[in-house]
Short mmCIF file of C-alpha atoms and ligand atoms in Angstrom, two decimals:
data_model
loop_
_atom_site.label_atom_id
_atom_site.label_comp_id
_atom_site.label_asym_id
_atom_site.label_seq_id
_atom_site.Cartn_x
_atom_site.Cartn_y
_atom_site.Cartn_z
CA MET L 214 27.27 11.76 -52.40
CA ALA L 215 23.43 11.24 -52.30
CA LYS L 216 20.84 10.89 -49.44
CA THR L 217 19.64 7.22 -48.86
CA LYS L 218 16.23 7.02 -46.44
CA ILE L 219 16.38 4.35 -43.95
CA LEU L 220 12.73 3.27 -43.18
CA ILE L 221 11.26 0.64 -40.66
CA PRO L 222 11.79 -2.62 -41.93
CA ASP L 223 9.03 -5.40 -42.01
CA MET L 224 8.30 -6.32 -38.60
CA GLY L 225 5.36 -9.10 -39.20
CA ASP L 226 2.50 -8.52 -37.23
CA PHE L 227 3.64 -5.63 -34.75
CA LYS L 228 2.15 -2.45 -35.09
CA ASP L 229 3.02 0.77 -33.04
CA VAL L 230 6.16 -0.39 -31.55
CA GLU L 231 7.73 2.00 -29.39
CA ILE L 232 11.45 3.29 -30.11
CA ILE L 233 13.15 3.22 -26.35
CA GLU L 234 16.19 4.33 -28.07
CA VAL L 235 18.27 5.93 -30.33
CA LEU L 236 21.64 4.38 -30.89
CA VAL L 237 23.40 7.23 -33.60
CA LYS L 238 23.70 10.75 -33.75
CA GLU L 239 23.16 13.18 -36.66
CA GLY L 240 26.48 13.70 -38.05
CA GLN L 241 28.33 10.21 -36.83
CA ASN L 242 29.77 8.26 -39.83
CA ILE L 243 27.83 4.71 -39.90
CA LYS L 244 28.70 1.20 -41.19
CA LYS L 245 26.04 -1.15 -42.84
CA ASN L 246 24.43 -3.06 -40.18
CA ASP L 247 25.39 -0.97 -37.78
CA SER L 248 22.36 -0.73 -35.07
CA LEU L 249 20.16 2.69 -35.37
CA ILE L 250 16.77 2.34 -32.61
CA THR L 251 15.92 -0.13 -30.30
CA LEU L 252 12.24 -0.89 -30.66
CA GLU L 253 10.56 -2.81 -27.60
CA SER L 254 7.19 -4.47 -27.83
CA ASP L 255 5.39 -6.23 -24.98
CA LYS L 256 7.71 -9.33 -25.48
CA SER L 257 10.65 -8.38 -27.09
CA SER L 258 13.28 -5.88 -28.20
CA VAL L 259 15.16 -5.48 -31.53
CA GLU L 260 17.82 -3.11 -32.64
CA VAL L 261 17.30 -2.22 -36.26
CA PRO L 262 20.28 -2.37 -38.32
CA SER L 263 21.38 0.25 -41.13
CA THR L 264 20.84 -1.42 -44.58
CA HIS L 265 23.66 1.39 -45.77
CA GLU L 266 26.67 3.30 -45.02
CA GLY L 267 26.75 7.05 -44.43
CA ILE L 268 26.96 10.16 -42.34
CA VAL L 269 23.23 10.38 -40.57
CA GLU L 270 21.98 13.67 -41.83
CA LYS L 271 18.82 13.96 -40.51
CA ILE L 272 16.74 11.50 -37.74
CA ASN L 273 13.38 11.78 -38.01
CA VAL L 274 11.93 10.20 -34.99
CA LYS L 275 13.05 9.85 -31.11
CA VAL L 276 12.58 7.84 -27.78
CA GLY L 277 8.53 7.09 -27.03
CA ASP L 278 7.45 7.74 -30.82
CA LYS L 279 5.36 4.26 -31.72
CA VAL L 280 6.72 3.51 -35.42
CA ASN L 281 5.53 0.86 -38.17
CA LYS L 282 6.71 -0.70 -41.11
CA GLY L 283 8.07 1.80 -43.60
CA ASP L 284 8.27 4.87 -41.24
CA LEU L 285 11.45 7.04 -42.03
CA ILE L 286 13.94 6.26 -39.06
CA LEU L 287 16.62 8.63 -40.73
CA ASN L 288 18.57 10.12 -43.65
CA LEU L 289 21.79 8.79 -44.67
CA ILE L 290 24.59 11.01 -47.09
CA SER L 291 26.02 7.88 -48.75
CA ASP L 292 28.13 7.33 -51.47
CA THR L 293 26.90 7.22 -54.69
CA GLU L 294 27.85 3.63 -55.47
CA THR L 295 25.88 2.49 -52.09
CA VAL L 296 22.56 4.40 -52.31
CA GLN L 297 19.35 3.62 -54.21
CA LYS L 298 19.84 6.08 -56.96
CA LYS L 299 23.15 4.28 -58.32
CA GLU L 300 21.39 0.82 -57.50
CA ASN L 301 18.28 2.01 -59.86
CA VAL L 302 15.94 0.59 -57.51
CA SER L 303 12.32 1.97 -56.33
CA GLU L 304 11.46 2.75 -52.84
CA ASP L 305 9.76 -0.44 -52.46
CA GLN L 306 12.92 -2.33 -53.87
CA VAL L 307 14.34 -0.62 -50.87
CA LEU L 308 11.57 -1.51 -48.41
CA ARG L 309 11.79 -5.29 -49.96
CA ASN L 310 15.92 -5.57 -49.18
CA GLU L 311 15.29 -4.17 -45.84
CA LYS L 312 12.98 -6.76 -45.02
CA GLN L 313 14.88 -9.48 -46.80
CA ASN L 314 18.23 -8.01 -44.65
CA PHE L 315 15.74 -8.21 -41.16
CA LYS L 316 14.68 -11.41 -41.99
CA GLU L 317 18.22 -13.08 -42.76
CA LYS L 318 19.53 -11.39 -39.70
CA LYS L 319 16.59 -13.17 -37.47
CA GLU L 320 17.10 -16.38 -38.90
CA GLU L 321 21.29 -16.24 -37.85
CA GLN L 322 20.20 -15.35 -34.60
CA VAL L 323 17.65 -18.88 -34.32
CA LYS L 324 20.34 -20.80 -35.93
CA SER L 325 22.99 -19.86 -33.56
CA LYS L 326 20.43 -21.12 -31.27
CA GLU L 327 20.65 -18.15 -28.91
CA SER L 328 16.91 -17.59 -28.94
CA VAL L 329 14.76 -16.68 -25.74
CA PRO L 330 11.35 -16.17 -25.22
CA ALA L 331 12.02 -12.24 -25.28
CA ILE L 332 14.34 -11.51 -28.20
CA SER L 333 16.78 -8.61 -28.13
CA SER L 334 19.78 -8.13 -30.20
CA LEU L 335 19.67 -8.67 -33.96
CA THR L 336 23.21 -7.07 -34.70
CA SER L 337 26.38 -8.61 -34.25
CA GLY L 338 28.68 -6.68 -31.63
CA THR L 339 25.49 -5.42 -29.54
CA LYS L 340 24.17 -6.81 -25.94
CA SER L 341 21.44 -8.81 -25.93
CA ALA L 342 19.25 -8.20 -22.81
CA SER L 343 15.20 -8.65 -22.43
CA PRO L 344 13.22 -5.29 -22.61
CA LYS L 345 12.68 -5.68 -18.74
CA VAL L 346 16.72 -5.42 -17.91
CA ARG L 347 16.78 -3.08 -20.73
CA LYS L 348 14.47 -1.16 -18.93
CA PHE L 349 16.44 -1.77 -15.33
CA ALA L 350 19.59 -0.66 -16.77
CA ARG L 351 18.30 2.40 -18.21
CA GLU L 352 16.35 3.18 -14.82
CA LEU L 353 19.70 3.54 -13.38
CA GLY L 354 20.93 5.33 -16.00
CA LYS L 355 23.30 2.65 -16.93
CA ASN L 356 24.39 2.06 -21.16
CA ILE L 357 23.46 -1.85 -21.67
CA SER L 358 26.54 -2.13 -23.88
CA GLU L 359 29.03 -1.36 -21.02
CA ILE L 360 27.56 -3.89 -18.88
CA PRO L 361 29.60 -7.78 -19.05
CA GLY L 362 26.71 -10.41 -19.84
CA SER L 363 27.01 -13.42 -17.75
CA GLU L 364 24.31 -15.69 -19.97
CA ARG L 365 25.21 -17.71 -23.28
CA GLY L 366 26.58 -15.28 -25.79
CA GLY L 367 26.91 -12.16 -23.27
CA ARG L 368 23.51 -12.00 -22.67
CA VAL L 369 23.02 -9.21 -19.73
CA ASN L 370 20.22 -10.28 -17.02
CA GLU L 371 19.20 -8.30 -13.75
CA GLU L 372 21.97 -10.09 -12.01
CA ASP L 373 24.75 -8.75 -14.11
CA ILE L 374 23.34 -4.96 -13.51
CA LYS L 375 23.84 -5.09 -10.10
CA LYS L 376 26.95 -6.77 -10.24
CA TYR L 377 28.23 -3.52 -12.31
CA VAL L 378 26.21 -1.21 -10.82
CA ARG L 379 28.08 -2.68 -7.43
CA THR L 380 31.76 -2.21 -8.73
CA GLN L 381 31.10 1.34 -10.52
CA PRO L 382 32.96 3.73 -8.14
CA PHE L 383 30.24 6.11 -5.82
CA THR L 384 31.58 8.94 -7.84
CA GLN L 385 29.54 7.59 -11.09
CA LEU L 386 26.69 6.52 -9.32
CA LYS L 387 26.50 9.95 -7.99
CA ASP L 388 26.01 11.31 -11.33
CA GLU L 389 22.51 12.93 -11.36
CA LYS L 390 22.53 13.59 -14.87
CA LYS L 391 22.44 9.60 -15.45
CA ILE L 392 20.31 8.70 -12.99
CA TYR L 393 18.04 11.90 -13.27
CA LYS L 394 18.18 11.34 -17.23
CA GLU L 395 16.16 14.14 -18.85
CA GLU L 396 14.02 12.55 -21.27
CA TYR L 397 12.82 16.14 -22.79
CA ASP L 398 12.93 19.38 -22.57
CA HIS L 399 10.84 20.98 -19.60
CA LYS L 400 10.85 24.19 -21.17
CA GLU L 401 9.04 23.47 -23.48
CA PHE L 402 5.87 23.01 -21.57
CA GLY L 403 6.15 26.36 -19.55
CA GLU L 404 8.53 28.51 -17.29
CA VAL L 405 11.07 26.63 -15.11
CA GLU L 406 13.74 27.09 -12.72
CA ILE L 407 16.91 25.03 -12.73
CA ARG L 408 18.82 24.85 -9.39
CA ASP L 409 21.41 22.35 -8.30
CA LEU L 410 20.36 19.35 -6.02
CA PRO L 411 21.57 20.01 -2.52
CA ARG L 412 24.48 18.64 -1.12
CA VAL L 413 23.22 15.98 1.14
CA LYS L 414 21.14 14.92 -1.38
CA LYS L 415 23.60 14.32 -3.74
CA ILE L 416 25.04 11.98 -1.15
CA SER L 417 22.10 10.30 -0.45
CA GLY L 418 20.38 9.75 -3.37
CA PRO L 419 23.04 7.28 -4.70
CA GLN L 420 22.93 5.33 -1.28
CA LEU L 421 18.98 5.41 -1.85
CA VAL L 422 18.95 3.84 -4.83
CA ARG L 423 21.54 1.30 -4.20
CA SER L 424 19.58 0.21 -1.46
CA TRP L 425 16.12 0.18 -3.13
CA THR L 426 17.93 -2.07 -5.88
CA GLU L 427 19.99 -4.23 -4.04
CA ILE L 428 17.79 -5.09 -0.94
CA PRO L 429 14.64 -7.45 -1.54
CA HIS L 430 12.90 -5.07 0.93
CA VAL L 431 9.31 -5.96 2.57
CA THR L 432 7.58 -3.39 4.93
CA GLN L 433 5.51 -4.91 7.99
CA HIS L 434 2.38 -2.41 8.93
CA ASP L 435 1.19 -2.60 11.99
CA GLU L 436 -0.60 -0.45 15.02
CA ILE L 437 0.20 -0.27 18.42
CA ASP L 438 -2.06 0.33 21.33
CA ILE L 439 -0.03 3.12 23.29
CA THR L 440 -3.05 4.74 24.93
CA GLU L 441 -1.65 4.07 28.75
CA ILE L 442 2.13 4.63 27.57
CA GLU L 443 0.62 8.29 26.39
CA LYS L 444 -0.85 8.74 29.93
CA PHE L 445 2.29 7.92 31.92
CA ARG L 446 4.05 9.96 29.49
CA SER L 447 1.91 13.28 30.07
CA SER L 448 2.27 12.34 33.61
CA LEU L 449 6.81 11.93 34.02
CA ILE L 450 8.25 13.66 36.51
CA ASP L 451 11.97 13.53 37.32
CA TYR L 452 12.19 12.40 40.74
CA TYR L 453 14.74 14.70 41.82
CA THR L 454 13.67 17.97 41.00
CA GLY L 455 9.95 17.07 41.24
CA GLU L 456 10.07 19.41 37.38
CA LYS L 457 7.75 17.59 34.58
CA ILE L 458 9.77 15.61 31.85
CA SER L 459 9.40 16.40 28.60
CA VAL L 460 9.98 13.86 26.44
CA THR L 461 8.45 13.04 23.06
CA PRO L 462 6.49 9.36 21.98
CA LEU L 463 9.70 8.66 20.11
CA ALA L 464 12.15 8.15 23.30
CA PHE L 465 9.89 5.24 24.65
CA ILE L 466 9.34 3.76 20.76
CA THR L 467 13.09 4.14 21.34
CA LYS L 468 13.44 2.00 24.21
CA ALA L 469 11.01 -0.56 22.91
CA VAL L 470 13.17 -1.00 20.06
CA VAL L 471 15.95 -1.76 21.80
CA LYS L 472 14.32 -4.60 24.00
CA ALA L 473 13.25 -6.04 20.42
CA LEU L 474 17.10 -5.75 19.20
CA GLN L 475 17.73 -8.09 22.60
CA GLU L 476 15.40 -10.28 21.67
CA TYR L 477 15.92 -10.44 17.75
CA PRO L 478 19.55 -10.26 17.15
CA ASN L 479 18.93 -10.74 13.33
CA PHE L 480 17.56 -7.17 13.62
CA ASN L 481 21.20 -6.29 14.76
CA CYS L 482 23.72 -7.73 12.05
CA SER L 483 24.91 -6.65 8.98
CA LEU L 484 25.69 -9.03 5.90
CA GLY L 485 29.01 -9.42 4.91
CA PRO L 486 31.03 -10.92 2.34
CA ASN L 487 31.43 -14.64 1.64
CA ASN L 488 27.91 -15.11 3.11
CA LYS L 489 29.18 -13.82 6.30
CA VAL L 490 26.57 -12.27 9.32
CA PHE L 491 28.21 -9.39 11.63
CA TYR L 492 26.11 -9.72 14.80
CA LYS L 493 26.55 -6.47 16.90
CA LYS L 494 27.23 -6.60 20.38
CA TYR L 495 26.19 -2.73 20.69
CA ILE L 496 22.88 -1.25 20.39
CA HIS L 497 23.63 2.25 18.20
CA ILE L 498 20.42 3.85 16.77
CA GLY L 499 20.05 5.63 13.53
CA PHE L 500 17.71 8.64 13.71
CA ALA L 501 16.31 10.12 10.28
CA VAL L 502 16.18 13.65 11.33
CA ASP L 503 14.44 16.65 8.67
CA THR L 504 16.65 19.34 8.00
CA PRO L 505 16.68 22.47 5.75
CA HIS L 506 19.75 20.94 4.17
CA GLY L 507 17.81 17.19 3.51
CA LEU L 508 17.72 14.43 5.29
CA MET L 509 20.31 13.07 7.94
CA VAL L 510 20.80 10.25 10.10
CA PRO L 511 23.21 10.25 12.84
CA LYS L 512 23.27 7.52 15.43
CA LEU L 513 22.52 7.68 19.24
CA ARG L 514 25.31 5.05 20.84
CA ASN L 515 24.85 2.38 23.40
CA VAL L 516 21.38 3.48 23.68
CA ASP L 517 20.86 0.51 25.91
CA GLN L 518 22.67 1.95 28.70
CA MET L 519 20.15 5.29 28.37
CA ASP L 520 16.96 5.77 30.49
CA ILE L 521 14.00 7.78 28.32
CA LYS L 522 15.20 11.29 30.08
CA VAL L 523 18.91 10.97 28.30
CA ILE L 524 17.07 9.71 25.28
CA GLY L 525 15.01 12.59 25.07
CA GLN L 526 18.06 14.85 25.53
CA GLU L 527 20.20 12.99 23.19
CA LEU L 528 17.66 13.22 20.31
CA ARG L 529 17.17 16.89 20.80
CA ARG L 530 21.11 17.62 20.88
CA VAL L 531 21.91 15.33 17.55
CA SER L 532 18.65 17.01 15.71
CA ARG L 533 20.57 20.28 16.68
CA GLU L 534 23.91 19.49 15.78
CA CYS L 535 22.23 18.07 12.45
CA ARG L 536 20.56 21.23 11.54
CA ASP L 537 23.43 23.31 12.11
CA LEU L 538 25.81 21.26 10.11
CA LYS L 539 28.18 20.80 13.51
CA ILE L 540 27.53 16.89 13.41
CA ASP L 541 30.34 15.15 12.84
CA LYS L 542 30.52 12.75 9.77
CA LYS L 543 31.59 9.57 11.45
CA GLU L 544 28.11 9.49 13.50
CA PHE L 545 26.31 8.98 10.09
CA PHE L 546 28.07 5.41 10.52
CA GLY L 547 28.12 2.21 12.44
CA GLY L 548 24.30 1.60 13.32
CA SER L 549 22.38 -1.18 14.15
CA ILE L 550 18.76 -0.28 12.69
CA THR L 551 17.35 3.43 11.92
CA ILE L 552 14.13 5.04 13.21
CA SER L 553 12.23 7.55 11.05
CA SER L 554 9.37 8.93 12.45
CA LEU L 555 7.17 11.12 10.93
CA GLY L 556 5.07 11.42 14.10
CA GLY L 557 5.47 15.04 14.52
CA ILE L 558 4.38 15.87 11.24
CA GLY L 559 1.51 13.47 10.13
CA GLY L 560 0.58 10.45 8.07
CA THR L 561 0.61 6.73 8.80
CA PHE L 562 1.86 4.10 7.10
CA PHE L 563 5.16 4.48 4.88
CA THR L 564 7.73 2.27 3.23
CA PRO L 565 10.96 3.29 4.90
CA ILE L 566 14.01 2.73 2.84
CA ILE L 567 16.66 0.70 4.75
CA ASN L 568 20.02 2.14 5.43
CA PRO L 569 22.65 -0.47 4.35
CA PRO L 570 24.53 -1.92 6.23
CA GLU L 571 21.85 -2.39 8.32
CA VAL L 572 19.11 -4.93 7.79
CA ALA L 573 15.85 -3.01 8.74
CA ILE L 574 14.39 0.75 9.77
CA LEU L 575 11.07 1.25 11.58
CA GLY L 576 8.86 4.07 10.17
CA VAL L 577 6.75 5.59 13.06
CA GLY L 578 3.43 7.26 12.08
CA LYS L 579 1.48 10.08 14.07
CA SER L 580 -0.65 8.44 16.55
CA PHE L 581 -4.77 8.65 16.21
CA GLU L 582 -7.64 8.06 18.32
CA LYS L 583 -9.18 4.79 17.33
CA ILE L 584 -12.72 3.33 18.21
CA THR L 585 -12.22 -0.18 19.37
CA LYS L 586 -13.61 -2.93 21.19
CA LEU L 587 -11.34 -3.92 24.37
CA ASN L 588 -12.46 -6.57 26.82
CA GLY L 589 -16.17 -6.65 25.13
CA GLN L 590 -16.33 -2.80 25.61
CA VAL L 591 -16.29 -0.08 22.78
CA ARG L 592 -13.27 2.24 23.71
CA SER L 593 -11.32 5.03 21.99
CA ARG L 594 -7.87 3.91 22.02
CA LYS L 595 -4.47 5.51 21.15
CA MET L 596 -3.13 4.38 17.77
CA LEU L 597 0.87 4.66 16.82
CA PRO L 598 1.30 2.96 13.10
CA ILE L 599 4.41 1.23 12.47
CA SER L 600 6.14 0.09 9.42
CA LEU L 601 9.31 -2.14 9.55
CA SER L 602 10.81 -2.38 6.32
CA TYR L 603 13.44 -5.41 6.68
CA ASP L 604 15.80 -7.08 4.23
CA HIS L 605 14.18 -10.19 3.46
CA ARG L 606 17.99 -12.21 2.67
CA MET L 607 18.30 -11.97 6.48
CA ILE L 608 14.66 -11.72 8.18
CA ASP L 609 11.66 -13.56 7.38
CA GLY L 610 8.34 -12.58 7.72
CA ALA L 611 7.30 -14.37 10.55
CA GLU L 612 10.38 -12.63 12.60
CA ALA L 613 9.31 -9.08 11.46
CA ALA L 614 5.53 -9.82 13.00
CA ARG L 615 7.17 -11.32 16.26
CA PHE L 616 9.24 -7.86 15.81
CA CYS L 617 6.08 -5.90 15.66
CA VAL L 618 4.34 -7.83 18.41
CA HIS L 619 7.34 -7.54 20.60
CA LEU L 620 7.22 -3.43 19.96
CA GLY L 621 3.60 -3.49 21.00
CA GLN L 622 4.15 -5.69 24.05
CA SER L 623 6.57 -3.37 25.04
CA LEU L 624 5.00 0.11 24.43
CA GLY L 625 1.09 -1.44 26.49
CA LYS L 626 0.50 -0.77 29.55
CA ASP L 627 2.16 -3.22 31.88
CA PHE L 628 5.77 -2.35 30.40
CA ALA L 629 5.28 1.47 30.49
CA PHE L 630 6.96 1.76 33.70
CA LYS L 631 10.00 -0.81 32.59
CA LEU L 632 10.63 1.19 29.73
CA ALA L 633 10.95 4.59 31.76
CA VAL L 634 13.72 3.28 33.46
N1 LIG Y 189 2.19 10.91 17.64
C1 LIG Y 189 1.47 11.66 17.83
N2 LIG Y 189 2.82 13.16 18.42
C2 LIG Y 189 4.05 12.58 18.05
C3 LIG Y 189 4.54 11.55 17.72
C4 LIG Y 189 3.60 10.23 17.37
N3 LIG Y 189 4.20 9.21 16.83
N4 LIG Y 189 5.95 11.52 17.49
C5 LIG Y 189 6.18 13.15 18.16
N5 LIG Y 189 4.49 13.78 18.29
C6 LIG Y 189 4.76 14.65 18.75
C7 LIG Y 189 6.07 15.40 19.93
O1 LIG Y 189 5.15 14.66 20.72
C8 LIG Y 189 5.95 16.90 19.61
O2 LIG Y 189 4.97 17.14 20.41
P1 LIG Y 189 4.74 18.65 21.49
O3 LIG Y 189 5.26 19.97 20.71
O4 LIG Y 189 3.10 18.58 22.11
O5 LIG Y 189 5.58 18.08 22.63
C9 LIG Y 189 5.20 17.20 18.16
O6 LIG Y 189 5.04 16.22 17.88
C10 LIG Y 189 6.66 17.17 17.60
O7 LIG Y 189 7.62 16.16 17.91
P2 LIG Y 189 9.63 16.06 17.33
O8 LIG Y 189 9.46 15.56 15.60
O9 LIG Y 189 10.02 17.88 17.63
O10 LIG Y 189 10.25 15.24 18.08
P3 LIG Y 189 10.73 13.64 17.95
O11 LIG Y 189 11.41 13.26 19.32
O12 LIG Y 189 9.19 13.14 17.76
O13 LIG Y 189 11.28 13.70 16.70
C11 LIG Y 189 13.02 13.91 15.20
C12 LIG Y 189 12.44 13.77 16.41
C13 LIG Y 189 14.41 14.80 14.97
C14 LIG Y 189 13.21 12.28 14.75
C15 LIG Y 189 12.52 14.59 14.40
O14 LIG Y 189 12.06 15.94 14.49
C16 LIG Y 189 11.96 14.74 12.81
O15 LIG Y 189 12.95 15.19 11.88
N6 LIG Y 189 11.51 13.82 11.89
C17 LIG Y 189 11.52 13.70 10.46
C18 LIG Y 189 11.98 12.39 10.00
C19 LIG Y 189 11.99 12.02 8.68
O16 LIG Y 189 12.25 12.94 7.82
N7 LIG Y 189 11.79 10.94 8.16
C20 LIG Y 189 11.58 10.42 6.66
C21 LIG Y 189 12.68 9.78 6.10
S1 LIG Y 189 12.24 9.25 5.29
O17 LIG Y 189 12.42 10.16 3.77
#
């Protein structure tokens, strides 16, 4: 037995190339041409094959290292026949052999007409994919070698990864070790405390990843003048009891959303298989509720049949039930659209993530006073910041802008009374 050093081969003009994957482990038995590491430059990624067979004794590199020709990748314990001593060659000769090997592989790849602008695998039996696609797979905690590629030679593209993720059972997506892969040990930098991710976040996390990666989100921001409706809201009195009706702006916003959904049914639908669209005849609105256990999104059913006062009561009921963990699980399903209001906390615009199978979500920020010109006069007006994220496969930008304008009109002075009933 003898030790062999496996070095970075000649990479032409490339310098300080980053290692994005280490594909072997110490103690592993490897064959000649097995991939050892993946290098990624701005334009391409390559897997560096082993020039010898043997057992990996010590790996000298890690993900993130920048390497150059001649840097030590790892030490192999090999049969004396296969090692440099037996061949009686110098380290320089080993380097030359590796360079030759590397070039031959590259030529083979060009011959096989598999060349594309961003080259990937140099080794047969490994997956071909561009650096961008590899990065995408890594971010989703997926191993590119597991994913069937639809392109020539089994090359994997971004769509293949999305398809693959869709076919995975939820339990696999929930594997937080994969999603929150640790690249290094945090304890190296100071004291840390390790806790379990809260249960609600374990459930919602994969759903958010799925929405963010599968739905082409666009977010439309707008400011709505709610000066008049705010005056109206603070003056609301129960007709029968004479008592002040206490509702938050969210009840009015909800009513305005109902009216906009009736006018723009594309916002109250879900995309189904075979390019079918399910238009819902009901209006069940989801509300993002901040709880100590994490974010929950219960639905209020048939909101179009509720007045402002009932919406306010129902909002208080569902948020209480969520916070006390008394809400029925089925209340989290079957919505038309979601409203995520951070208005009671603060902040203006944000980019809410769609709650599939819905196709839109309305984010609401905290209202603020704004000096603006109205009918030629400078006035202070109360403005409500809104952020509407929508699924661009179903909704066009113009329609989203119209939806926001419609909300603005509903929440304007002339319509305030109509919304209240
Ligand atoms: N602008 C200014 N003030 C607002 C406001 C707005 N847009 N929205 C609410 N307020 C005020 C309310 O009037 C209330 O004031 P008073 O105490 O004087 O009556 C106060 O802020 C608190 O309101 P609230 O938040 O308790 O009630 P709500 O009806 O506005 O919201 C609920 C209910 C359940 C949606 C909310 O409590 C909540 O959990 N919001 C968080 C949602 C969230 O986390 N979204 C993020 C999802 S993405 O991660």
